[in-house]
Each structure stands twice: as structure tokens, then as C-alpha cells.
Coordinates of C-alpha atoms in Angstrom, one line a residue:
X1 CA 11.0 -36.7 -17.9
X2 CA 9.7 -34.9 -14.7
X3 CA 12.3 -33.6 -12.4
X4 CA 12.6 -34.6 -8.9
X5 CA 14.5 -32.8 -5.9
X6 CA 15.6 -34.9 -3.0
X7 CA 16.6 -32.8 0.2
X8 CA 18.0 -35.2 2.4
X9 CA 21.2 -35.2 4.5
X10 CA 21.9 -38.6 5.2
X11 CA 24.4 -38.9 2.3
X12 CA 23.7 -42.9 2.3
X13 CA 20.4 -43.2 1.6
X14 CA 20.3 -40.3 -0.3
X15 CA 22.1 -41.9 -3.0
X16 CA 20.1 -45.3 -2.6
X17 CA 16.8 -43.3 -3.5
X18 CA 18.2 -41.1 -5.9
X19 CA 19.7 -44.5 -7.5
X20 CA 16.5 -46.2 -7.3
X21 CA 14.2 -43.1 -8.5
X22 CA 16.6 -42.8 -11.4
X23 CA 15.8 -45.9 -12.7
X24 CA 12.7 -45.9 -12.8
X25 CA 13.1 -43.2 -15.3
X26 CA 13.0 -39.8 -13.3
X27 CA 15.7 -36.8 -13.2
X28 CA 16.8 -36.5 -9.5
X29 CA 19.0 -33.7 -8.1
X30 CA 19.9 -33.6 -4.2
X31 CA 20.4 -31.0 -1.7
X32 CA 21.4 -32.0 2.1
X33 CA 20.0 -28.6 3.3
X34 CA 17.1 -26.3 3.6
X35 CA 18.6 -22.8 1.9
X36 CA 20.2 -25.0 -0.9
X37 CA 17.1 -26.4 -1.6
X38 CA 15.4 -23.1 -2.2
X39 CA 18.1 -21.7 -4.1
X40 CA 18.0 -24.7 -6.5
X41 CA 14.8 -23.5 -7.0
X42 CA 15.7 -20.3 -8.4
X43 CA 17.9 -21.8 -11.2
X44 CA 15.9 -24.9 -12.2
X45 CA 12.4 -26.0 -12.5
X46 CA 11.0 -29.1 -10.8
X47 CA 7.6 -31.2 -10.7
X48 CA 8.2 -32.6 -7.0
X49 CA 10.3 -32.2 -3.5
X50 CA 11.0 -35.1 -1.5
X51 CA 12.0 -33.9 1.2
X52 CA 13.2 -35.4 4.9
X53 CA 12.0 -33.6 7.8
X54 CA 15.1 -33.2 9.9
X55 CA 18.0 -31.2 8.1
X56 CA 21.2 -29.6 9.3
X57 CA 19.7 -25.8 8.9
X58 CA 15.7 -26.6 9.6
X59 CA 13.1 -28.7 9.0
X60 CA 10.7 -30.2 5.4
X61 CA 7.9 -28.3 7.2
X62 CA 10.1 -24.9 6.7
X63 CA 10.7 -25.9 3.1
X64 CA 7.3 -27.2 2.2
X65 CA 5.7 -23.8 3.3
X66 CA 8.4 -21.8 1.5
X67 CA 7.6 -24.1 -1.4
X68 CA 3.9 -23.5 -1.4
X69 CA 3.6 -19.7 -1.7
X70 CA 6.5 -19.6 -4.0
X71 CA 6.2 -22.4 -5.9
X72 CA 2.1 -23.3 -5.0
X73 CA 2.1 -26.1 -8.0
X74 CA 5.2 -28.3 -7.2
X75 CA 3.8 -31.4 -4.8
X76 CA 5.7 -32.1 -1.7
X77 CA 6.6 -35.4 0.4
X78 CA 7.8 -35.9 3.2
X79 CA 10.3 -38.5 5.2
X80 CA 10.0 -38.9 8.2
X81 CA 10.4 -41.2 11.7
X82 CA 7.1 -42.5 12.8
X83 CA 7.7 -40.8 15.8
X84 CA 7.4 -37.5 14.1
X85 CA 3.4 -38.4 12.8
X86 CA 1.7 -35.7 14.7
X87 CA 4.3 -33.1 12.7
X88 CA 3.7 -35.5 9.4
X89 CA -0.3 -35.0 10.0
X90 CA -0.1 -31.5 10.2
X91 CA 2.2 -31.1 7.1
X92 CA -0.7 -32.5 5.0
X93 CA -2.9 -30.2 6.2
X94 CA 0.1 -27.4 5.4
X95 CA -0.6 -28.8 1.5
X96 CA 2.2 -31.9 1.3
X97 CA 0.3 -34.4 -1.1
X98 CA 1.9 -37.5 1.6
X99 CA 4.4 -38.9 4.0
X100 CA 5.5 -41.7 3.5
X101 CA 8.0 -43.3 6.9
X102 CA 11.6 -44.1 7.6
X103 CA 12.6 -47.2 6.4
X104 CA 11.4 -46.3 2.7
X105 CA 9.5 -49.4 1.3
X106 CA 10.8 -49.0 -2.4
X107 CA 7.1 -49.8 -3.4
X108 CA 5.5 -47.5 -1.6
X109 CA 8.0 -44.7 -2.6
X110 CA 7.5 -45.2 -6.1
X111 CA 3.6 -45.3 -5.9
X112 CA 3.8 -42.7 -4.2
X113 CA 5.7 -40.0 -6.3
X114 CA 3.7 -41.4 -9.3
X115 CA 0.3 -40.6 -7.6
X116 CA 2.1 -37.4 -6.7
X117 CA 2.8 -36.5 -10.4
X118 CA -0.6 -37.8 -11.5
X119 CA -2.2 -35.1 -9.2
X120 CA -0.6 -32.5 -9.9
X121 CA -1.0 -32.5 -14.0
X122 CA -5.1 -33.5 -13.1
X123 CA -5.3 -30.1 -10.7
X124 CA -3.4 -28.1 -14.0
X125 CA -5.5 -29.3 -15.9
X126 CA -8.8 -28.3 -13.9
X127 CA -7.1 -25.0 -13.2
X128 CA -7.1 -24.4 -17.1
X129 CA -10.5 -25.7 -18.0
X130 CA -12.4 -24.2 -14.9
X131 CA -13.3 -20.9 -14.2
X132 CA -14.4 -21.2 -10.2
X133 CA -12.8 -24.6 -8.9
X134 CA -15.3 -25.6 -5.7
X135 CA -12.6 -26.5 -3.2
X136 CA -8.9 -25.4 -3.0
X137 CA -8.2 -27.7 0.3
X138 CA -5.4 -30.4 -0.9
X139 CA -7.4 -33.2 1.0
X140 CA -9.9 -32.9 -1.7
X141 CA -8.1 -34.7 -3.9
X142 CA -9.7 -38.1 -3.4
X143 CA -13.4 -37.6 -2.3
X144 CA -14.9 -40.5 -0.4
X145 CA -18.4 -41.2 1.4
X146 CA -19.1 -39.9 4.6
X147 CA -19.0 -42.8 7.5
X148 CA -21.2 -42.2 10.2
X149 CA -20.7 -45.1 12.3
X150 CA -22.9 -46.7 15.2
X151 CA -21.2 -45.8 18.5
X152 CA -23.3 -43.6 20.9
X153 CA -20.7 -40.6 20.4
X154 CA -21.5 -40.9 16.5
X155 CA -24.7 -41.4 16.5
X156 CA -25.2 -38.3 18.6
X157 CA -22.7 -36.2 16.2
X158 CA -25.1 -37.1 13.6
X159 CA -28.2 -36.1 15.5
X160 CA -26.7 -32.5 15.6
X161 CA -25.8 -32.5 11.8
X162 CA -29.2 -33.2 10.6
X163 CA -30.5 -31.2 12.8
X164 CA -28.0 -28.3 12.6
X165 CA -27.9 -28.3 8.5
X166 CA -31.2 -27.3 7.4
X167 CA -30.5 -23.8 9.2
X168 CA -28.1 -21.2 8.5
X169 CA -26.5 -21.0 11.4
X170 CA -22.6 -20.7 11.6
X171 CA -20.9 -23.7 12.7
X172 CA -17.7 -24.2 14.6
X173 CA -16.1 -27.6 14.7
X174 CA -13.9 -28.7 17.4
X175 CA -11.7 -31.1 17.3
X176 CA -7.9 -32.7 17.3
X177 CA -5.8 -32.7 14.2
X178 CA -7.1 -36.0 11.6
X179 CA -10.6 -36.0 13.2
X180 CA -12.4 -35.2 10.3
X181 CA -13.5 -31.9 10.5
X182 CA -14.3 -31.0 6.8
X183 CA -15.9 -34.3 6.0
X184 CA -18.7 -33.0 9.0
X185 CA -18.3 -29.7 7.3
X186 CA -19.3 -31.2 4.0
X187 CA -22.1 -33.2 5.8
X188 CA -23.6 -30.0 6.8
X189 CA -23.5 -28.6 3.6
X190 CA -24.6 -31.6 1.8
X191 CA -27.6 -31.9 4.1
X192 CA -28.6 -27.9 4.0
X193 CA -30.6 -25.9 1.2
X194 CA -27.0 -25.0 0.2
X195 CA -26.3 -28.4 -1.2
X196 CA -26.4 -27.4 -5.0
X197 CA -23.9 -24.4 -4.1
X198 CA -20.3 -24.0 -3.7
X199 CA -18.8 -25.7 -0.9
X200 CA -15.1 -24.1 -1.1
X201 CA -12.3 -25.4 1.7
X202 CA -9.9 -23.2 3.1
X203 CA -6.9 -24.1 5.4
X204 CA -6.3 -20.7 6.8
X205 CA -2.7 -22.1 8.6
X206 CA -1.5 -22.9 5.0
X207 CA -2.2 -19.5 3.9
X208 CA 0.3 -16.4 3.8
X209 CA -0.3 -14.3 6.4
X210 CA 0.6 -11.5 3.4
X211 CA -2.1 -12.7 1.0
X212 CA -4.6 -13.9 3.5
X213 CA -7.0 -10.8 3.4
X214 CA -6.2 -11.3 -1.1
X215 CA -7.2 -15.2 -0.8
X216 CA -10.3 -14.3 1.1
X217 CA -11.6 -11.1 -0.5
X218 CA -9.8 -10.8 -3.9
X219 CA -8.0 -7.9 -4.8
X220 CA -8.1 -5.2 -7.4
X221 CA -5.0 -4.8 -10.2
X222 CA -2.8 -2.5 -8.7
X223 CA -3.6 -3.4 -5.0
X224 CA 0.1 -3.8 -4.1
X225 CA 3.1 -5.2 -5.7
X226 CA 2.6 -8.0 -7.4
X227 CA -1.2 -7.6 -8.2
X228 CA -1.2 -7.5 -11.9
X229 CA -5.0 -8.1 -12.1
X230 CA -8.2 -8.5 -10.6
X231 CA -8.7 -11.3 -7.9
X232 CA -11.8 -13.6 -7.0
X233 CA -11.8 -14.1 -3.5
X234 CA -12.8 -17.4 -2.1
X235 CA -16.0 -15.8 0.2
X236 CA -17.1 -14.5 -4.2
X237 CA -16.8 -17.6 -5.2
X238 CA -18.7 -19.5 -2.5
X239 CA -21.3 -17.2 -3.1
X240 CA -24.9 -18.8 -2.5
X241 CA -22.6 -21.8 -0.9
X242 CA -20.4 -22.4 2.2
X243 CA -17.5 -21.9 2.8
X244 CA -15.1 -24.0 5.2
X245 CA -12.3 -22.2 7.0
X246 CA -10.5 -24.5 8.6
X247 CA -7.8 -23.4 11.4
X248 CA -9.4 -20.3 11.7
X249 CA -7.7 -19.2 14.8
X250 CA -4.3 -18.9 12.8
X251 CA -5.8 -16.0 10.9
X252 CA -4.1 -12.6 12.0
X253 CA -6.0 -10.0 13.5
X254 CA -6.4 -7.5 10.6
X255 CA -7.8 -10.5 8.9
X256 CA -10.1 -11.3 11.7
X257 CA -11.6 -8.0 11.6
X258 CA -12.2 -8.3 7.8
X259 CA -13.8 -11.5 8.4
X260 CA -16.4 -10.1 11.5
X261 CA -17.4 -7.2 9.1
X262 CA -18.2 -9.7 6.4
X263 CA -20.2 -12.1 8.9
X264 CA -22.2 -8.6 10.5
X265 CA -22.9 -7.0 6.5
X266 CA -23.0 -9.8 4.9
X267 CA -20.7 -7.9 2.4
X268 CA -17.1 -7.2 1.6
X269 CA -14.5 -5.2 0.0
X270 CA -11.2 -6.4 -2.3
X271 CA -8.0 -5.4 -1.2
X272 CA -7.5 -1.8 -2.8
X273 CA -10.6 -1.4 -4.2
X274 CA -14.3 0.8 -2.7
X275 CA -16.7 -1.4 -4.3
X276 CA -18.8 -3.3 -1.8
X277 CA -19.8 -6.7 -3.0
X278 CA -22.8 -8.4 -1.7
X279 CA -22.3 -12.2 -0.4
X280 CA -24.7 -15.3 0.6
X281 CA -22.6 -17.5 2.4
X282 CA -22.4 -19.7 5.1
X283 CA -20.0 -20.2 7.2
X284 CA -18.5 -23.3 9.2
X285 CA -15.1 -22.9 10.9
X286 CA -12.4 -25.7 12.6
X287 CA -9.9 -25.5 14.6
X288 CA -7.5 -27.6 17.3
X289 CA -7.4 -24.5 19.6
X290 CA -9.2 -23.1 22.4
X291 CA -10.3 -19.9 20.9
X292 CA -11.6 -18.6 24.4
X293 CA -7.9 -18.6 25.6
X294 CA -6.5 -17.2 22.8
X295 CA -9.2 -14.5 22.9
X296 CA -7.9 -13.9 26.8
X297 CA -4.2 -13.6 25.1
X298 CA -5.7 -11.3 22.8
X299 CA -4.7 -13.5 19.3
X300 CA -8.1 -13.6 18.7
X301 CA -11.5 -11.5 18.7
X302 CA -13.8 -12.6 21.4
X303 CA -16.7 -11.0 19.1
X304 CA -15.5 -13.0 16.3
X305 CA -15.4 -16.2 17.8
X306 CA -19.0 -15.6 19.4
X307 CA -20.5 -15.0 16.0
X308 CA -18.6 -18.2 15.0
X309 CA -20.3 -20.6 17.7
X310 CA -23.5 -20.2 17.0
X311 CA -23.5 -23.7 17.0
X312 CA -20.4 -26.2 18.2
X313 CA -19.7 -29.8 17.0
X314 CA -16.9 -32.0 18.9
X315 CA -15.2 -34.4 16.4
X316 CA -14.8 -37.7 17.8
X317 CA -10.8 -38.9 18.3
X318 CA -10.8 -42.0 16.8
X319 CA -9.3 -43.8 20.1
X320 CA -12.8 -42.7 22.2
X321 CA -14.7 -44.3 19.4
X322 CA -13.3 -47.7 18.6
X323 CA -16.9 -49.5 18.1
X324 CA -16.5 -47.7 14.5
X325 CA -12.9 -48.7 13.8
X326 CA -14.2 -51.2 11.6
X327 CA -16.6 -49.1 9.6
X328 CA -13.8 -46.4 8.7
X329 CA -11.4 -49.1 7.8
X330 CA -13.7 -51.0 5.8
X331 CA -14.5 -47.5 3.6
X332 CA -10.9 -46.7 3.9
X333 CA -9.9 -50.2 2.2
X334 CA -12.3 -50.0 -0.6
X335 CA -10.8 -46.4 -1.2
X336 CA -7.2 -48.1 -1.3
X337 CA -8.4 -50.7 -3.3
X338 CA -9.8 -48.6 -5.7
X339 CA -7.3 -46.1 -6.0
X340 CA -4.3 -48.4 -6.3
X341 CA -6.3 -51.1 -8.8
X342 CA -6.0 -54.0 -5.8
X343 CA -9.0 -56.3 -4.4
X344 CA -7.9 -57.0 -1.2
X345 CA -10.6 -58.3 1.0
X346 CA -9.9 -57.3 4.5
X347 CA -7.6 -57.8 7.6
X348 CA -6.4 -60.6 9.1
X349 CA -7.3 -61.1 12.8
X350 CA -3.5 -60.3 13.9
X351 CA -4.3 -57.0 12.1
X352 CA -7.6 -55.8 14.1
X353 CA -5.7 -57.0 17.3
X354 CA -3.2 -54.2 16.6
X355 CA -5.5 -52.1 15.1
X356 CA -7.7 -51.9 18.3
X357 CA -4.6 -51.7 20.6
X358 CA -3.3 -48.4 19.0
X359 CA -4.2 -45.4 20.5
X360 CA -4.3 -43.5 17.0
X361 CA -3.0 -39.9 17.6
X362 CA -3.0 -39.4 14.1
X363 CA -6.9 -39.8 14.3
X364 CA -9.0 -40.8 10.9
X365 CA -6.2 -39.4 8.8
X366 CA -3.4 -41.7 10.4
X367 CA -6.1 -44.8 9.9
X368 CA -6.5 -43.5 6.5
X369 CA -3.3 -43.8 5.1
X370 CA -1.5 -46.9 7.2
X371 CA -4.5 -48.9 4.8
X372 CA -3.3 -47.5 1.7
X373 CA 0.5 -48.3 2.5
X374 CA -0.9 -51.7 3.6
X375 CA -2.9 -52.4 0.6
X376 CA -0.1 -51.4 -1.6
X377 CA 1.9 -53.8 0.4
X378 CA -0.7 -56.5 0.3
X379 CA -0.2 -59.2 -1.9
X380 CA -2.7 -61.5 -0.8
X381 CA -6.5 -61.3 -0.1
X382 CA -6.5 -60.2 3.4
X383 CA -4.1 -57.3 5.2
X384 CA -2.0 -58.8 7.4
X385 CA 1.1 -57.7 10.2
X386 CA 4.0 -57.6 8.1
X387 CA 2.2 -55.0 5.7
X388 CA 2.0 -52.4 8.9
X389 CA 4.2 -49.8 9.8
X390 CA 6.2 -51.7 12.9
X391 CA 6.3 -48.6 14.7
X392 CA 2.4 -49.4 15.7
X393 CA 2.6 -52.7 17.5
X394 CA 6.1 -52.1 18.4
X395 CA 6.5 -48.6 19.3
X396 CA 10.1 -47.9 20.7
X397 CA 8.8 -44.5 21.4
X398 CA 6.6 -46.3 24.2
X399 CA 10.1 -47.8 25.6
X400 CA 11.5 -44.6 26.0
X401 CA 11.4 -43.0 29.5
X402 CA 10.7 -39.6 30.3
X403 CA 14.6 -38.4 30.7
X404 CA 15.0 -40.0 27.5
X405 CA 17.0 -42.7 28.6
X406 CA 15.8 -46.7 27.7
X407 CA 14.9 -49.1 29.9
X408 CA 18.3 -51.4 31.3
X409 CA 15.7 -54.3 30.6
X410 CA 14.3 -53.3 27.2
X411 CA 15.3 -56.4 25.6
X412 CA 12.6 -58.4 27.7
X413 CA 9.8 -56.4 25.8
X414 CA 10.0 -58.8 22.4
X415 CA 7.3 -60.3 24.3
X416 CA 5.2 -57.8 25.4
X417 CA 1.8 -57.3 23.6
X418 CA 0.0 -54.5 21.8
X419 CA -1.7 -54.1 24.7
X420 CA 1.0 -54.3 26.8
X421 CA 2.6 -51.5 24.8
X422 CA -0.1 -49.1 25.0
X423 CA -0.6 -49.8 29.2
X424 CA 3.7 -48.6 29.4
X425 CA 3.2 -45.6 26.9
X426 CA 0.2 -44.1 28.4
X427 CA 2.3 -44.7 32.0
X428 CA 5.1 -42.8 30.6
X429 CA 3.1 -40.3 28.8
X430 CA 1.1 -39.4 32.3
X431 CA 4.9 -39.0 33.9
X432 CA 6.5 -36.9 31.3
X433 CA 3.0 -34.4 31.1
X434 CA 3.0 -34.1 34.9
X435 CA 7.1 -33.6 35.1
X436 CA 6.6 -30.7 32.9
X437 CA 3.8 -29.2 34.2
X438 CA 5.7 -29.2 37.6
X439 CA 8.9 -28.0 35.9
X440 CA 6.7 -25.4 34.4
X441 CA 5.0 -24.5 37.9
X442 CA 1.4 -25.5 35.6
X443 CA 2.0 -23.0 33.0
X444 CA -0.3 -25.2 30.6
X445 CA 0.4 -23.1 27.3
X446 CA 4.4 -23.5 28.2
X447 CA 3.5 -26.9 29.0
X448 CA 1.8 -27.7 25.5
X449 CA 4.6 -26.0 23.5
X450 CA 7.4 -27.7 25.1
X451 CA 5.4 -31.2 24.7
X452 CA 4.5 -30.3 21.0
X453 CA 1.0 -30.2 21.4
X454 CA -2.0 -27.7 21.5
X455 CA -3.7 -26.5 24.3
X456 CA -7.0 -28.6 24.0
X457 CA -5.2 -31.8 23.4
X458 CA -3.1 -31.0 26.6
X459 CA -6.5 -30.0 29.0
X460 CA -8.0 -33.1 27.1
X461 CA -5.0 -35.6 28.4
X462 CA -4.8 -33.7 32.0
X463 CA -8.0 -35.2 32.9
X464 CA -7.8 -38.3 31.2
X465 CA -4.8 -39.2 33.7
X466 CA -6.3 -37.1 36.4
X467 CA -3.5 -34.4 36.5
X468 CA -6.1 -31.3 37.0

């Protein structure tokens, strides 16, 4: 029987999901916090964490990466509000397998930890029977084909691909959280003389800053404590491929360096060892951040990131692009329908109504995976509203003001519409960013970190509302 732990603090509904996960035949043990979590760990064994996001002594995101360089094989979910998905977005990307949202459908729960398991013992298994896996990004799990949709902004994304792939220039993709960044990576590489190499994904924000330079490069037994033998880096392995590093500006700067001597020789060393290895790789980096002002900070080489761009890509948001809603849903519903065994048809009229109201800050990845809980919700032919997360065509974050406080006459909005709820959100969210950013006398990076979000997204929603 595999073994689940369930963090949680709410004591309640702790024991109604331990209850219910019990019997449907899985061992469950709880913690409330984050340190009794880990320290579980130390005395048992377990196949998956289920963890909330908000606990008395931290946060899941602490615990999920404390989880993945201890304990790198153990999947990890998250709870969480639906408030919170820009921090459940960027979990995935730190290597949870899902999040599933406060209220718990009990259907979705259990699918969920049963894919969860599933994956895990399939990714063993590979690890066992393969020598050089070709990716080691978690959002490889289920592959899918690439949309390239028929919007102007698409169709000119795709222009630069085909024309950018055949080369073997470096790449840099910009471009929010959810956007799609590998999948264009992967385009480039499917589309270039590389195609029939390696093309190996790293997330270098889920990567210990400790082990970065051994994930990379490889090591030699002996390097340092711990490293009991040789070590394949993943620039070896992608070897007459590309290689995808994804976040690069979260690398540190002893890393960095490493990396710009391995773009300029086109060789590199192991950690500990003298030996200087030859590589053919290309390289495409992503990231969220505006690596020009983090090179004025100095957290990042301005050399570096010139060698980087030799050649930029903009990933779409999905809300500046919704002529091709309906071709990512449509490949996202056959996905869900194959991966959960259903044949649901398509969306109700109710549905696309909603679906084109949302603004989407969650992106592709958000889309993505409200159409797998919907088709696992879906007991008919066609999605419809009561299969949706409520949160996106009634969001009580949009009737929140920006002291906190709710409106006196909040109870008149039963019957506003989607639209109606987007038009008061982005009039609230254009308030609270330009409160701050007087609060903060324009300090835009102490702006972006006390509103949660990175720099670019904050310059990119200045001049949306005019605030420059």
C-alpha cells in the first residue's frame, strides 16, 4: 500500500481527507507543520506529500523544495486558494507533479494522487532501464503537439521559429510564468538539424544552488562530500543536441561564469576533476526576468546574457491572444480526454463566455489544467459551468478592495457578469499597483516584490493602465 503524508493544519479537513484517502486503500499519516513534516521524513518512508500551502511555521513551497533535493523521487501536491495560482504555477515549475484547489472535489483528489503514483513508478522505471534520459523537466511528463494558432501575434512567433531553427544561434525566450516557453524551445529544436539529438530541459530555479555547477557539468568521485562516483552532467548528455535552461537568471554567479566559459570554448570541466571535455550544444534559455536589470544589480553577467540573446522570442500571454483560445483548448481537451479515458466533446457556450472573460494569469498552463479538472468533472458530452473552478467567473478576489476591506454593497454583485468581473478587478488592480508605487516613491523592484510579481510582469501592467 503506498504511503501518503498529509501536511495540513486545518485539523477538520485534515481528517475528512485523511478519512476519505484511507478508504480508498492508501496509508495516510498527518503533520499540521512544516519542520514535523520533514522530520517524519527521517523516520519513515513515503511515496507522496500532499501538502497545503499555508502552515503555522511556512509554506508547501518551503516543503516541496526541501522535499526535492532530499527526497527528489517522492511526488508533491499542493492545496491551495485559487487566489494563491500564480504561487501554485510556479510550484510546478519548482517540480510539484499538480495542484489541485480549495474546496477539494473528492474526484479530482483521488485522480489526482493516482496519476501522481502512476508517474512516479513510470519515471523509476525509466531511470533503471535508461542510461541518458532526454529531459529531466517534470512538465515532460505528458508530451503534447505544438499549437501554433492563427492570431497575428502567433503567426509572427512562428515566422521567427522557422526562421530562427535551422541556425545555431542561441535563443533567449521571454516571457511570463505558463506561456509556454519550452514547448517554443522544443519547436526550435524540432525544426533545427539538431532534431535527431538530445533535447534535455532544465529548470535552473528548481536546482540546488549547491549542486548546480554538479547538475550541469558532472562531477568526479571524490569532488566533495557526498560524491561517491563519477557524474554525467546534463550539457554531456545533450551533446550533439540542445539543451533548455529554463530560469536561467536564478543561476548563481559562480555558476554563471561556468556557463559563459562553456558557451566561449565550447568545452567544460567536472567539478574536481582537469579533464576538459569537448561539447556540441545548443543553447536556448527562458526566463520571467529582466536580465538587463539584474545585470545593473549585478545578479547577473551582462557578457553572459549578451551571448545568450543572440536571438529573442516574446511568448504570447494567453489574455493578448484570445483568437487562439479555442485552438489550445481544443488540444488541451483531447489531451484530458485521453489521459483520463473520457470522450467529452467540447464546451458548452456558458463555458467559452467565461472562458473569454478571464484574464488567464496563469497563462497556457492555468488553461491547461482547469480542462483536465473539468473533463474529470464532466459527465456529459460537452464541458459546462458547474465543472469550472468558481473562482473564474466569480472571483471574490475581484471584490476585494485595495485596503483589503469588501465592498458594503458586495451582495448586489450575484448579478454582475464575467465581464463585469474582469472591468472591477482590472479597476482595482490599476489602484492597488499605483498606491504602491506611490507608497514606494516608484521603487518598481520594491514595488514587484511587495505585489508578488516580477519585474517584467510589473513594467508590462504599468503601461497597460498607463501608470509610466
Amino acid at each position: 500500500m503506498k504511503r501518503i503524508l498529509l501536511v495540513e493544519d486545518d485539523l477538520t479537513y485534515s481528517r475528512i481527507v485523511k478519512t476519505f484517502l484511507e478508504k480508498n486503500g492508501f496509508i495516510i499519516q498527518t503533520a499540521i507543520k512544516v519542520k514535523e513534516a520533514q522530520q517524519l521524513f527521517s523516520n519513515s518512508k513515503f511515496d507522496l506529500i500532499i501538502a497545503d500551502f499555508r502552515l503555522p511555521d511556512g509554506t508547501g513551497m518551503e516543503l516541496l523544495q526541501w522535499s526535492k533535493s532530499n527526497y527528489p523521487h517522492t511526488q508533491v501536491i499542493l492545496i491551495t486558494h485559487y487566489s494563491d495560482i500564480r504561487i501554485a504555477i510556479k510550484a510546478m515549475k519548482l517540480g510539484a507533479f499538480e495542484y489541485i484547489t480549495k474546496p477539494i472535489n473528492p474526484d479530482e483528489l483521488l485522480a489526482t494522487v493516482k496519476e501522481s503514483l502512476s508517474a512516479k513508478i513510470q519515471e523509476h522505471d525509466s531511470t533503471e532501464n535508461t542510461a541518458a534520459p532526454t529531459s529531466f523537466s517534470p512538465k515532460n511528463k505528458v508530451k503534447s503537439s505544438y499549437v501554433i494558432g492563427t492570431s497575428a501575434e502567433a503567426e509572427k512567433l512562428e515566422k521567427h521559429i522557422q526562421l530562427v531553427a535551422p541556425t545555431d544561434l542561441s535563443v533567449l525566450v521571454l516571457g511570463e510564468t505558463g506561456t509556454g516557453k519550452e514547448f517554443i524551445s522544443r519547436r526550435i529544436h524540432d525544426l533545427s538539424t539538431r532534431k535527431d539529438g538530445a533535447f534535455i530541459a532544465i529548470d535552473c530555479g528548481a536546482l540546488p544552488k549547491e549542486l548546480a555547477g554538479s547538475e550541469l557539468f558532472g562531477h568526479v568521485k571524490g569532488a566533495f562530500t557526498g560524491a561517491l562516483e563519477n557524474k554525467t552532467g546534463h550539457f554531456e548528455m545533450a551533446n550533439g543536441g540542445t539543451i533548455f535552461l529554463d530560469e536561467i537568471g536564478n543561476l548563481s554567479y559562480d555558476v554563471q561564469i561556468q556557463l559563459l566559459r562553456a558557451i566561449q570554448e565550447r568545452t567544460i570541466r567536472k567539478i574536481g576533476g582537469n579533464k576538459e571535455i569537448q561539447i556540441d550544444v545548443r543553447i536556448i534559455a527562458a526566463t520571467n526576468d529582466n536580465l538587463i536589470l539584474q545585470a545593473g544589480d549585478g545578479h547577473f553577467r551582462e557578457d553572459l546574457y549578451h551571448r545568450l540573446n543572440e536571438f529573442t522570442l516574446s511568448a504570447i500571454p494567453l489574455r493578448s491572444k484570445k483568437e487562439d483560445l479555442q485552438d489550445f483548448a481544443d488540444q488541451f481537451l483531447e489531451e484530458s480526454n485521453a489521459r483520463l479515458g473520457k470522450n467529452v466533446k467540447g464546451f458548452s457556450p456558458e463555458v467559452w463566455e467565461i472562458f473569454l472573460a478571464y484574464d488567464w494569469p496563469g497563462n497556457l498552463r492555468e488553461l491547461r489544467n482547469i480542462i483536465k479538472r473539468a473533463v474529470l468533472l464532466t459527465s456529459g458530452s460537452y464541458v459546462e459551468k458547474d465543472s469550472l473552478p468558481a473562482d473564474i467567473y466569480e472571483p471574490s478576489v475581484s471584490l476585494v478592495g485595495s485596503n483589503g476591506s469588501y465592498p458594503s454593497n458586495s451582495s448586489k454583485t450575484d448579478k454582475l457578469s464575467p465581464k463585469d468581473y474582469k472591468s472591477q478587478w482590472i479597476e482595482q488592480e490599476k489602484e492597488l499597483i499605483q498606491k504602491v508605487l506611490m507608497d514606494t516613491k516608484f521603487n518598481k523592484s520594491k514595488t514587484a516584490r511587495i505585489l508578488n510579481m516580477d519585474r517584467k510582469t510589473l513594467y508590462s501592467k504599468m503601461e497597460k493602465y498607463g501608470l509610466d
